[in-house]
mmCIF file of C-alpha atoms in Angstrom:
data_model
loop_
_atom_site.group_PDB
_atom_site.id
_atom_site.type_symbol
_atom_site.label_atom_id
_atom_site.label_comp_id
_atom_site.label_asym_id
_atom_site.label_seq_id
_atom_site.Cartn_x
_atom_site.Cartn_y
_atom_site.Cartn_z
ATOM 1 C CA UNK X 1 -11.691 17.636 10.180
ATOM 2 C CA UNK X 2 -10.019 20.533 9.019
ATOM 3 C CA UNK X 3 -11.510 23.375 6.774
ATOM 4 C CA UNK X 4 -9.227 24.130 3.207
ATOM 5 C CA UNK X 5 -9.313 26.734 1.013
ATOM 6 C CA UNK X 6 -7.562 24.128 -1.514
ATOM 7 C CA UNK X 7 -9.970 21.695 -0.935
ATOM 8 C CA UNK X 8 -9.584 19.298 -3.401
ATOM 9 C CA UNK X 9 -11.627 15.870 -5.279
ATOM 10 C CA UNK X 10 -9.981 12.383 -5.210
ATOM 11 C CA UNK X 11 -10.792 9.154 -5.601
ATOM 12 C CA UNK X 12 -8.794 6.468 -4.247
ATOM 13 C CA UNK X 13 -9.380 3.043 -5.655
ATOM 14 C CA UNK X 14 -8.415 0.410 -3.725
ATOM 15 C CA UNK X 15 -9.790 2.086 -0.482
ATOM 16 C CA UNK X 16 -10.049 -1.366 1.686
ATOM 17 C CA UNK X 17 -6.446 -1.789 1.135
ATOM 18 C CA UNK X 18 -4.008 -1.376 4.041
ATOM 19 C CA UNK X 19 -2.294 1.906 2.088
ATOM 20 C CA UNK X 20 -5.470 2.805 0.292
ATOM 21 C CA UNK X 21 -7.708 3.072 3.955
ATOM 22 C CA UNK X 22 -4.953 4.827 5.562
ATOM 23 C CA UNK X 23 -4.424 7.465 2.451
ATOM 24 C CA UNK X 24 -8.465 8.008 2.685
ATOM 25 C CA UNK X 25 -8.346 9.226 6.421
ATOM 26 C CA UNK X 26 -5.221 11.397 5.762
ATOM 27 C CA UNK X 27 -7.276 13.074 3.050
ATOM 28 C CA UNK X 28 -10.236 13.591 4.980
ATOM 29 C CA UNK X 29 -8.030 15.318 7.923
ATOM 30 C CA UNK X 30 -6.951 17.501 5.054
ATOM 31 C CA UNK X 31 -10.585 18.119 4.226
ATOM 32 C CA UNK X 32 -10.704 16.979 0.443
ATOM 33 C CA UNK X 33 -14.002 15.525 -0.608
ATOM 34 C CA UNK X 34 -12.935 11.708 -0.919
ATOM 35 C CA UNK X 35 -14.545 8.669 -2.911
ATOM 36 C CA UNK X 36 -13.498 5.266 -2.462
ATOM 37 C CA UNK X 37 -13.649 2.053 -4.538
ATOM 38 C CA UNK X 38 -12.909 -1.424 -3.585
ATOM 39 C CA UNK X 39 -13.945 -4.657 -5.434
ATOM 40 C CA UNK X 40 -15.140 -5.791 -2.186
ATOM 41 C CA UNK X 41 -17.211 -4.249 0.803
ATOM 42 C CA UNK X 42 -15.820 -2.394 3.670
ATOM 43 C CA UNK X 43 -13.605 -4.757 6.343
ATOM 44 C CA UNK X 44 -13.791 -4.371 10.270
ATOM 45 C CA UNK X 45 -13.998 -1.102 11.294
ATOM 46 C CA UNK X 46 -10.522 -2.218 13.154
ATOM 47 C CA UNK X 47 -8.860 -2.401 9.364
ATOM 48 C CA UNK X 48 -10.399 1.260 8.170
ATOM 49 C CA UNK X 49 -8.607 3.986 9.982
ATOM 50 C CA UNK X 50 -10.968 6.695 8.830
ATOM 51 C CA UNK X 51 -13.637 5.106 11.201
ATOM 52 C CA UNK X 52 -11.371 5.656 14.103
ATOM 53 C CA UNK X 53 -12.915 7.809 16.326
ATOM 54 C CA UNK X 54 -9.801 8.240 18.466
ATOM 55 C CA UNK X 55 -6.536 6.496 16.645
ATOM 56 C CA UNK X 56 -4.352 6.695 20.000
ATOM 57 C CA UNK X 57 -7.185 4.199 21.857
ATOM 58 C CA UNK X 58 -8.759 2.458 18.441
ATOM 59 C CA UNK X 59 -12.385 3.640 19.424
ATOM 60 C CA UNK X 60 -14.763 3.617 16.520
ATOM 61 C CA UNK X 61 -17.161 5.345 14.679
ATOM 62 C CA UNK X 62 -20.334 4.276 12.765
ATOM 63 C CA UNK X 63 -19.612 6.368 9.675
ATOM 64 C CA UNK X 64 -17.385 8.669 8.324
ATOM 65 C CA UNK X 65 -18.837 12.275 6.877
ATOM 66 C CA UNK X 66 -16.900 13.276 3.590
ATOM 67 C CA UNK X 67 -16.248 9.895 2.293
ATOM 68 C CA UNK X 68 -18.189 8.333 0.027
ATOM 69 C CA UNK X 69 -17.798 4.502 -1.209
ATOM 70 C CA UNK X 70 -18.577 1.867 -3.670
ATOM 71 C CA UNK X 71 -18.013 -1.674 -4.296
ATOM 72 C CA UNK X 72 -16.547 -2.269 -7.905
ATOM 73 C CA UNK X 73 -14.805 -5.171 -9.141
ATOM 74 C CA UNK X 74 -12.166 -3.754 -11.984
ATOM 75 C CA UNK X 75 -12.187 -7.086 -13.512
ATOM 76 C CA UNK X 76 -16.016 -6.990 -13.903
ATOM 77 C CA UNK X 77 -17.369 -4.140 -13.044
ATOM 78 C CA UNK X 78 -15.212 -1.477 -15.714
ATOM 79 C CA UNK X 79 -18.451 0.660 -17.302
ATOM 80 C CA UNK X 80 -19.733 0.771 -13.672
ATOM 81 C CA UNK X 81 -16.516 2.284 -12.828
ATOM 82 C CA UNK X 82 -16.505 4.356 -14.920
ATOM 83 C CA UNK X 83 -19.981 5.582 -14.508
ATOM 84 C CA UNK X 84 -18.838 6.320 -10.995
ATOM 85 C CA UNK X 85 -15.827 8.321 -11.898
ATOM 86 C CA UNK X 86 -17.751 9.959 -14.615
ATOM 87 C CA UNK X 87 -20.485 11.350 -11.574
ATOM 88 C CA UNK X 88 -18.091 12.719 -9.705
ATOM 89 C CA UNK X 89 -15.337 13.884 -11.984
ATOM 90 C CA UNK X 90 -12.108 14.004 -9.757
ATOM 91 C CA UNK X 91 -9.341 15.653 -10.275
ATOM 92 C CA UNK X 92 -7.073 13.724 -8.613
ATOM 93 C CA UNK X 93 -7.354 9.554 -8.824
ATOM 94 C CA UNK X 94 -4.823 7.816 -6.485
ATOM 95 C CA UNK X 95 -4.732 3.799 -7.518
ATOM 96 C CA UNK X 96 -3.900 1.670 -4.656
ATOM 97 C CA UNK X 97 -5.779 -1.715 -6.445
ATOM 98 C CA UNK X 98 -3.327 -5.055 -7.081
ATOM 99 C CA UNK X 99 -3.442 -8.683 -6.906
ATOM 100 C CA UNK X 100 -0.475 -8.582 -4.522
ATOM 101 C CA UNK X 101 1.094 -11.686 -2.526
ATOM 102 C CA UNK X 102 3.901 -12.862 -4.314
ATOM 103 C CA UNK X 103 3.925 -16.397 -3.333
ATOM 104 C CA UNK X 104 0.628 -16.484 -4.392
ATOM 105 C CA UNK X 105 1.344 -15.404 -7.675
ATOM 106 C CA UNK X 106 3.216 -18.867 -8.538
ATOM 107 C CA UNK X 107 0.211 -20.388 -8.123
ATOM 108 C CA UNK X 108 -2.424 -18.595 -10.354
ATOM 109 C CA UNK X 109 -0.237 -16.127 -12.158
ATOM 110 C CA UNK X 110 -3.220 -15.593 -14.369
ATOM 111 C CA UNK X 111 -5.405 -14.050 -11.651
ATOM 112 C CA UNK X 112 -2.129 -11.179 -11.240
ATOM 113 C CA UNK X 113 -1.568 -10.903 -14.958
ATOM 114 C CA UNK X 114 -5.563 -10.183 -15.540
ATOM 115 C CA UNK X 115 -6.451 -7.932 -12.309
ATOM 116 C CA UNK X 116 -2.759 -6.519 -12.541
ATOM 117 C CA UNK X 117 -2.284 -5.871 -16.779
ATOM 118 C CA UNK X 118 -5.266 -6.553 -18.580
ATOM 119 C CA UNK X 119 -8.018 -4.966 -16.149
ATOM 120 C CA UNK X 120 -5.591 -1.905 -14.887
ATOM 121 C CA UNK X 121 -4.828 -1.276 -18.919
ATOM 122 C CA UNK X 122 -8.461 -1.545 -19.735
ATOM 123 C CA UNK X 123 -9.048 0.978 -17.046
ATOM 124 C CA UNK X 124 -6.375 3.794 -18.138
ATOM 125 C CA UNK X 125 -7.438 3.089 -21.439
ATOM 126 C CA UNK X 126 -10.671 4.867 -20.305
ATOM 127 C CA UNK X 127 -9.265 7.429 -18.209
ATOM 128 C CA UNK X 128 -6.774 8.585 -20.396
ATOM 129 C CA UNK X 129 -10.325 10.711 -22.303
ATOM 130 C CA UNK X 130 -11.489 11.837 -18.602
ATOM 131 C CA UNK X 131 -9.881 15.737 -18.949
ATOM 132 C CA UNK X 132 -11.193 16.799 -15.702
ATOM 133 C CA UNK X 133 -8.550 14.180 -14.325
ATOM 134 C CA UNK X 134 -5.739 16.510 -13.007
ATOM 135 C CA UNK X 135 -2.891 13.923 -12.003
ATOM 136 C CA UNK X 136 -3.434 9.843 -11.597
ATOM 137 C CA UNK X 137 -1.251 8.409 -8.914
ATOM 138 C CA UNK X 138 -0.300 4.821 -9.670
ATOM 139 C CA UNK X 139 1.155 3.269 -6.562
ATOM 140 C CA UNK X 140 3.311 0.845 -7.571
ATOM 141 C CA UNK X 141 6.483 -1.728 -6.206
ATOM 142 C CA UNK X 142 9.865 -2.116 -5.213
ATOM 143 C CA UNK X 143 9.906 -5.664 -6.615
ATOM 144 C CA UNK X 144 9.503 -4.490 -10.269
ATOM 145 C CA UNK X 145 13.722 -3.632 -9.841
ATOM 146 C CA UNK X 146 14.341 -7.326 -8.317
ATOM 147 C CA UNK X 147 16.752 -7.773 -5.884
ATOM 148 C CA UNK X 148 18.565 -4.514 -5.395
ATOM 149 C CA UNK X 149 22.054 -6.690 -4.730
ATOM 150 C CA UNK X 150 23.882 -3.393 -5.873
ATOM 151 C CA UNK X 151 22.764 -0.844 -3.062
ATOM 152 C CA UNK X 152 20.218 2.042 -2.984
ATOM 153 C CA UNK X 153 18.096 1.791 -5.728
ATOM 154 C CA UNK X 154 17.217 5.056 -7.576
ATOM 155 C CA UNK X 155 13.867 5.930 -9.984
ATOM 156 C CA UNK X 156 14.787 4.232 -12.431
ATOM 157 C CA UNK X 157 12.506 2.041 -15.391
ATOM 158 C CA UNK X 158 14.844 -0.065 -16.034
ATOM 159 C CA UNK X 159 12.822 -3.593 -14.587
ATOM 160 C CA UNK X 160 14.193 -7.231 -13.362
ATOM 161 C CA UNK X 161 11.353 -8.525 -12.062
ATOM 162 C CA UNK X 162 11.736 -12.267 -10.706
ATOM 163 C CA UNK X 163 8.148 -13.442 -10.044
ATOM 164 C CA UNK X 164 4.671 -13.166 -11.576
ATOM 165 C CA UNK X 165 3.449 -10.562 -9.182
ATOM 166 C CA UNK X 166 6.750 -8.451 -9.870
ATOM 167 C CA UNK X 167 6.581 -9.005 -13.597
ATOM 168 C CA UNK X 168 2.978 -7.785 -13.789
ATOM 169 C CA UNK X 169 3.680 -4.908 -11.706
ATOM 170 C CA UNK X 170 6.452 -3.941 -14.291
ATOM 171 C CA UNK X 171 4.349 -4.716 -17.443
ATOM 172 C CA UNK X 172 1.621 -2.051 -15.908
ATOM 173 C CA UNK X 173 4.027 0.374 -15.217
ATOM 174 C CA UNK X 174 5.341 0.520 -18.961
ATOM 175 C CA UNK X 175 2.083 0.374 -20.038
ATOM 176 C CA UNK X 176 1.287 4.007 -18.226
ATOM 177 C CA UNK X 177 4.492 5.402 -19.303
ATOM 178 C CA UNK X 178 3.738 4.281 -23.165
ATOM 179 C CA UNK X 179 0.476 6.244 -22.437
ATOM 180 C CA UNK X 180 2.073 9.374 -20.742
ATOM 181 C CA UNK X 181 4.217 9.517 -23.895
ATOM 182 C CA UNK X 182 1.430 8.949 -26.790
ATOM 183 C CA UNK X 183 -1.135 10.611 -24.623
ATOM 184 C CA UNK X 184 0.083 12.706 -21.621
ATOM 185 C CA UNK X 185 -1.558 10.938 -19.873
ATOM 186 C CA UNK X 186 -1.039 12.683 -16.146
ATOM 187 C CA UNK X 187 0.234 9.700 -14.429
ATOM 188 C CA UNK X 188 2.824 9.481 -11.483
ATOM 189 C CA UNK X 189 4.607 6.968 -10.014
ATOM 190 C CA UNK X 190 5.166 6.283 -6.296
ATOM 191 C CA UNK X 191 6.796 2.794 -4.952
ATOM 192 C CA UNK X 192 7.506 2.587 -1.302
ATOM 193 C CA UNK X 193 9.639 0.323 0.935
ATOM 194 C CA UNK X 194 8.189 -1.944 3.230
ATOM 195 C CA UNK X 195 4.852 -0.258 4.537
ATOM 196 C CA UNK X 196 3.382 -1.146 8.027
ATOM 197 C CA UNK X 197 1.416 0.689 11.183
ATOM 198 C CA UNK X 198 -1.698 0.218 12.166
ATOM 199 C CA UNK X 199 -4.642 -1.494 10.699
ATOM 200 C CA UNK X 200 -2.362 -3.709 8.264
ATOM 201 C CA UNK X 201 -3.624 -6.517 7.638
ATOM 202 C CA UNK X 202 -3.117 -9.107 9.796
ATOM 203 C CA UNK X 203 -0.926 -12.132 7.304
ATOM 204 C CA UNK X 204 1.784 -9.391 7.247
ATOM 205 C CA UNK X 205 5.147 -9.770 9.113
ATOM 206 C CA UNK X 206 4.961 -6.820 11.541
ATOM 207 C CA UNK X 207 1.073 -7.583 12.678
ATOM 208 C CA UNK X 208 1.598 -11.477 12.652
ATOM 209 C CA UNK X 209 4.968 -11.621 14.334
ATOM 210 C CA UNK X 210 2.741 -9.103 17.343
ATOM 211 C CA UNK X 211 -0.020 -11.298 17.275
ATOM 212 C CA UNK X 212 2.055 -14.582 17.775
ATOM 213 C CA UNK X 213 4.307 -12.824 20.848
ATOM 214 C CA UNK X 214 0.690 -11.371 22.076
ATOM 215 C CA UNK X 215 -0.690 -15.476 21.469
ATOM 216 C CA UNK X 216 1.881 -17.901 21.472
ATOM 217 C CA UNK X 217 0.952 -19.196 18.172
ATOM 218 C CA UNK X 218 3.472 -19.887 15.721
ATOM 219 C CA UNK X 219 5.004 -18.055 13.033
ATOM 220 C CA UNK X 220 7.072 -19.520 9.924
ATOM 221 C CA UNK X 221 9.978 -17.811 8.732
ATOM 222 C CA UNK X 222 11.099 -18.174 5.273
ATOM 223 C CA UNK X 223 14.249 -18.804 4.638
ATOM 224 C CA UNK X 224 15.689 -18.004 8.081
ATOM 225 C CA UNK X 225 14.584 -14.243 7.593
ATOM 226 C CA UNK X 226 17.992 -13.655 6.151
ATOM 227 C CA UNK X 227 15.975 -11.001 3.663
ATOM 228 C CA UNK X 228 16.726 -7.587 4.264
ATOM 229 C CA UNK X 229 14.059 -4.883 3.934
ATOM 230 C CA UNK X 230 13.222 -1.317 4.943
ATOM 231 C CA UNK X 231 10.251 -0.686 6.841
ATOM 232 C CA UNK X 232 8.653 2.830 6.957
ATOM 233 C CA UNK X 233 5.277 3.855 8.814
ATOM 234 C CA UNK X 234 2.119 4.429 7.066
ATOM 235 C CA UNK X 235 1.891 7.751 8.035
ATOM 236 C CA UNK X 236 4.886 8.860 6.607
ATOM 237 C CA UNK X 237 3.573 7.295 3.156
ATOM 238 C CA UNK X 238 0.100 8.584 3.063
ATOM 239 C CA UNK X 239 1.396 11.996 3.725
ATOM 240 C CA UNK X 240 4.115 12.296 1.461
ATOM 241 C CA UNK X 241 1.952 10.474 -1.177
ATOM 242 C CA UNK X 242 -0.841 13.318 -1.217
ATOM 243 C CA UNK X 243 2.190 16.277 -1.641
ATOM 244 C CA UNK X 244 3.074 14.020 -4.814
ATOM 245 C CA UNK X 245 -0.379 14.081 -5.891
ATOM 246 C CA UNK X 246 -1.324 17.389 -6.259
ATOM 247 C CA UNK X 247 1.998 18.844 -6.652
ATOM 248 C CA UNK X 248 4.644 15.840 -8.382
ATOM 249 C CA UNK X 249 5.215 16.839 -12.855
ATOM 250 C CA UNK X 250 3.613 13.990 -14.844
ATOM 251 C CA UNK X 251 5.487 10.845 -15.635
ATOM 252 C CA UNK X 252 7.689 11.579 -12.518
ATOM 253 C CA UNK X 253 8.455 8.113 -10.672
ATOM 254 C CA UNK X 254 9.185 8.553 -6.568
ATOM 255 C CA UNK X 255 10.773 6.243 -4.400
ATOM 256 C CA UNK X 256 9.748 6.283 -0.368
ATOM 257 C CA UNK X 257 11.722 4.561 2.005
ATOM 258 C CA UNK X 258 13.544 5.248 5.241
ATOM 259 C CA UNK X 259 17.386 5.116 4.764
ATOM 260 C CA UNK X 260 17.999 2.317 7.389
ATOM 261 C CA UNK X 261 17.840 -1.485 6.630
ATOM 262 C CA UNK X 262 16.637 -4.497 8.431
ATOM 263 C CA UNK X 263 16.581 -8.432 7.920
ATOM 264 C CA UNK X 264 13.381 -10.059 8.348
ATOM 265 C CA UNK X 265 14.898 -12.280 11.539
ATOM 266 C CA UNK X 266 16.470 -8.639 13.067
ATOM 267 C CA UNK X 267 12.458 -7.358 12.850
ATOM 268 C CA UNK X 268 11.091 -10.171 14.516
ATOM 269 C CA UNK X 269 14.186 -10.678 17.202
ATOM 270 C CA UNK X 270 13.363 -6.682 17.917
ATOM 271 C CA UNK X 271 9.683 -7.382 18.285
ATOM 272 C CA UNK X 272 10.070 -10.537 20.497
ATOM 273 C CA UNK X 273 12.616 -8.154 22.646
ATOM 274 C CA UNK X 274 8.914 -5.257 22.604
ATOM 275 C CA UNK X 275 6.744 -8.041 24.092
ATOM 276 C CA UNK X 276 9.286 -10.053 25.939
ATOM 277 C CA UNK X 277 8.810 -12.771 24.261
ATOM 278 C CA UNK X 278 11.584 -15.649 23.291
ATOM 279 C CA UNK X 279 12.343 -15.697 19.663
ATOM 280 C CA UNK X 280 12.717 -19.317 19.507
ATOM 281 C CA UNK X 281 9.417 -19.751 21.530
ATOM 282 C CA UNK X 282 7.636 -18.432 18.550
ATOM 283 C CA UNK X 283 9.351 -18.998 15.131
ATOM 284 C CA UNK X 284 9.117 -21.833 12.848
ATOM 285 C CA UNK X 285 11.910 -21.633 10.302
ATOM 286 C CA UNK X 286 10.734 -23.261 7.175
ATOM 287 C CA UNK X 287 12.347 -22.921 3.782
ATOM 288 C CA UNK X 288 12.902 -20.163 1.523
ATOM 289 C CA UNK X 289 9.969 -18.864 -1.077
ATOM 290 C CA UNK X 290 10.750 -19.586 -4.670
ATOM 291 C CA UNK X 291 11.087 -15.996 -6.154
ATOM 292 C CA UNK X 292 12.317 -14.739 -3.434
ATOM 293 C CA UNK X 293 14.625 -11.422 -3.943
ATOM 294 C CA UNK X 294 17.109 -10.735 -1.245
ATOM 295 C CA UNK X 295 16.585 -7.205 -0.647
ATOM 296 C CA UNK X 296 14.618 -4.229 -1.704
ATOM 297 C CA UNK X 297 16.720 -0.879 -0.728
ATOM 298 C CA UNK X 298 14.803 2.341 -2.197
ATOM 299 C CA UNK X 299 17.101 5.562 -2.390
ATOM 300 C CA UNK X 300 14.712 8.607 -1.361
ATOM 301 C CA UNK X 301 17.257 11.208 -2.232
ATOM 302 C CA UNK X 302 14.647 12.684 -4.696
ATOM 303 C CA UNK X 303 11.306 13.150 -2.435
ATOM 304 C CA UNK X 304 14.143 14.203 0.266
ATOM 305 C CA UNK X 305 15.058 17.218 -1.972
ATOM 306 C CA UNK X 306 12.616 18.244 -3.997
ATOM 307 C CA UNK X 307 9.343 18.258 -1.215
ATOM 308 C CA UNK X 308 11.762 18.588 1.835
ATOM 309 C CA UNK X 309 10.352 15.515 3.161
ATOM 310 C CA UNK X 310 11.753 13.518 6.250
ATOM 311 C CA UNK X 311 9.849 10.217 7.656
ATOM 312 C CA UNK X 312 8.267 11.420 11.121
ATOM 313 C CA UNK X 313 8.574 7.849 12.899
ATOM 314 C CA UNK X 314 11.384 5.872 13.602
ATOM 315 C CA UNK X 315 10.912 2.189 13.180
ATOM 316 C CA UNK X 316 11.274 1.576 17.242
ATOM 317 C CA UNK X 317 8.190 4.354 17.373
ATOM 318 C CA UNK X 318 6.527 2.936 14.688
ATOM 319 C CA UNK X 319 6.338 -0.579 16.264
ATOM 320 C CA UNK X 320 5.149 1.104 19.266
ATOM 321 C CA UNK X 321 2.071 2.444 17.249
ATOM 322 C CA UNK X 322 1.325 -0.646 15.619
ATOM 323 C CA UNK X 323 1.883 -3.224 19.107
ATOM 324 C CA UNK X 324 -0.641 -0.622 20.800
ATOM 325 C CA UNK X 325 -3.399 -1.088 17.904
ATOM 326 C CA UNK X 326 -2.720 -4.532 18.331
ATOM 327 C CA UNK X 327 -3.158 -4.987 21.713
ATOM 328 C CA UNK X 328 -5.962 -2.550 21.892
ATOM 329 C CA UNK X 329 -8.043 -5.113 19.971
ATOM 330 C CA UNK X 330 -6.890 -8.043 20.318
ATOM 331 C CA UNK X 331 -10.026 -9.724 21.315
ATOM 332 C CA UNK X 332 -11.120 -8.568 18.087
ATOM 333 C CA UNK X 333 -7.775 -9.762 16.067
ATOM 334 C CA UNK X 334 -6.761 -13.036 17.244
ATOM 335 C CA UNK X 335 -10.209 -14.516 16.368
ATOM 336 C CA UNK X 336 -10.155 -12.986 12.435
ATOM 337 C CA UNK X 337 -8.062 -15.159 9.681
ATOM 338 C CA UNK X 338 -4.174 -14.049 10.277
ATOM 339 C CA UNK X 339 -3.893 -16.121 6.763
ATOM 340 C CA UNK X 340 -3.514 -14.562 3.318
ATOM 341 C CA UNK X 341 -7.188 -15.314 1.355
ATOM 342 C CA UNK X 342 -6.695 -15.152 -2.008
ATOM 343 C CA UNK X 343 -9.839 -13.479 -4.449
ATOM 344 C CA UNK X 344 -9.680 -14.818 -8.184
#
């Protein structure tokens, strides 16, 4: 870990999540003090990049000095929350916490609308009196725009959301700026494309489509994969993500994306061709999900220019990073749940 002379406080709810586990290591390497929250306890090790003792061979540690962490459910556990968060007094909150899985959503839209709306608002409601908080970074989603059918999206709050996951997403997200403008409140906004690397979790396309060329099991593809998308490495988020933090104006909304564009069927097809696998050996194509917006193209003219930011991997490298984690535990991996478990 590095020493800093800017050392800095943060909590990062949400710090099991995929984004949330990877932002918590890229703080510590910065050498912030860092407390995480997560309605449930700590995952494998193999999930949580912070206990990765070496990240190019996946070795492990038993704990990780600098980070401290709770379990808190937002939904039930709010005054213990904010208990927490009153004991430590960051200055910087970073929220990676949602009821995410849009397919999902169509089938207990009421779990998204109360984890995603009435918790989260419930939750600001108290923060918005915590003046020691500096800036709160709410890491939000392409899919509040819909389908971006007319090109590069830009920053924008003007919302089409299409399913109950999107449409909660967009609810919260006026909900913050109603209490930046009544209350100044510090919030920012971040949404990012398509986020992958290693440690994702394991029902997502880029780890799933591995572990089936790794396995030979199966994997469906909706709708064909006709779906276009653009992918961009963890790393590149996390580290752009904590220059918006401490340094982004209040109510500011950031999109982070690469500039190139893939269908789902072109990622798998260029994964099969990285394990030499036959596409059709593989896929199941199954029928489209209902919701289901065609693309989601983020324009990231504005972090481009303004933090002289450029994504460090290219999606060929980036694969490369993830098929190595993948392969470096797959005896761990292919006997975990690749399925999506959903948490009421």
């Amino acid at each position: 870990m590095s020493s800093s002379i800017n050392k800095k406080r943060f909590l990062v709810i949400g710090s099991n999540s995929f984004s949330g586990s990877n932002f918590v290591s890229s703080l510590l390497d910065q050498g912030h003090d860092v407390f995480g929250v997560s309605r449930s306890n700590q995952p494998n090790k193999v999930f949580l990049p912070y206990l990765w003792e070496d990240k190019e061979n996946f070795k492990f540690k038993s704990k990780c000095d600098g980070f401290n962490f709770k379990s808190f459910d937002l939904n039930q556990d709010l005054e213990l929350l904010i208990n927490f968060i009153d004991e430590v007094q960051p200055q910087y909150i970073v929220n990676f916490a949602a009821q995410g899985m849009v397919a999902e959503s169509w089938q207990n839209p009421t779990n998204w609308y109360k984890t995603n709306i009435l918790s989260q608002v419930a939750l600001h409601d108290e923060l918005r009196k915590k003046k020691y908080i500096s800036k709160y970074v709410h890491v939000t989603t392409p899919e509040v725009y819909g389908s971006t059918d007319e090109g590069w999206q830009k920053e924008s709050f003007v919302f089409n959301p299409s399913t109950p996951y999107a449409v909660s997403r967009a609810a919260c997200d006026m909900h913050l700026m109603s209490f930046f403008k009544a209350y100044d409140f510090p919030v920012v906004f971040t949404r990012a494309a398509n986020v992958y690397g290693p440690g994702q979790q394991l029902y997502r396309i880029v780890p799933r489509t591995f572990l089936s060329a790794l396995t030979g099991k199966k994997i469906n593809l909706h709708g064909g994969g006709i779906s276009e998308r653009s992918f961009i490495h963890i790393e590149d988020v996390v580290d752009i993500t904590a220059k918006i933090a401490l340094n982004a104006d209040p109510g500011t909304s950031w999109h982070l994306s690469t500039k190139e564009a893939i269908s789902i069927r072109g990622l798998v097809q260029k994964i099969c061709d990285f394990t030499g696998v036959d596409f059709e050996s593989i896929v199941n194509v199954g029928e489209e999900r209902l919701g289901k917006d065609l693309n989601y193209l983020l324009d990231s003219t504005k972090v481009r220019n303004e933090f002289k930011w450029e994504e460090k991997y290219s999606l060929h490298e980036g694969l490369t990073s993830t098929c190595n984690w993948v392969k470096s535990n797959l005896l761990i991996l292919k006997d975990l749940s690749w399925e999506y478990i959903h948490k009421s």
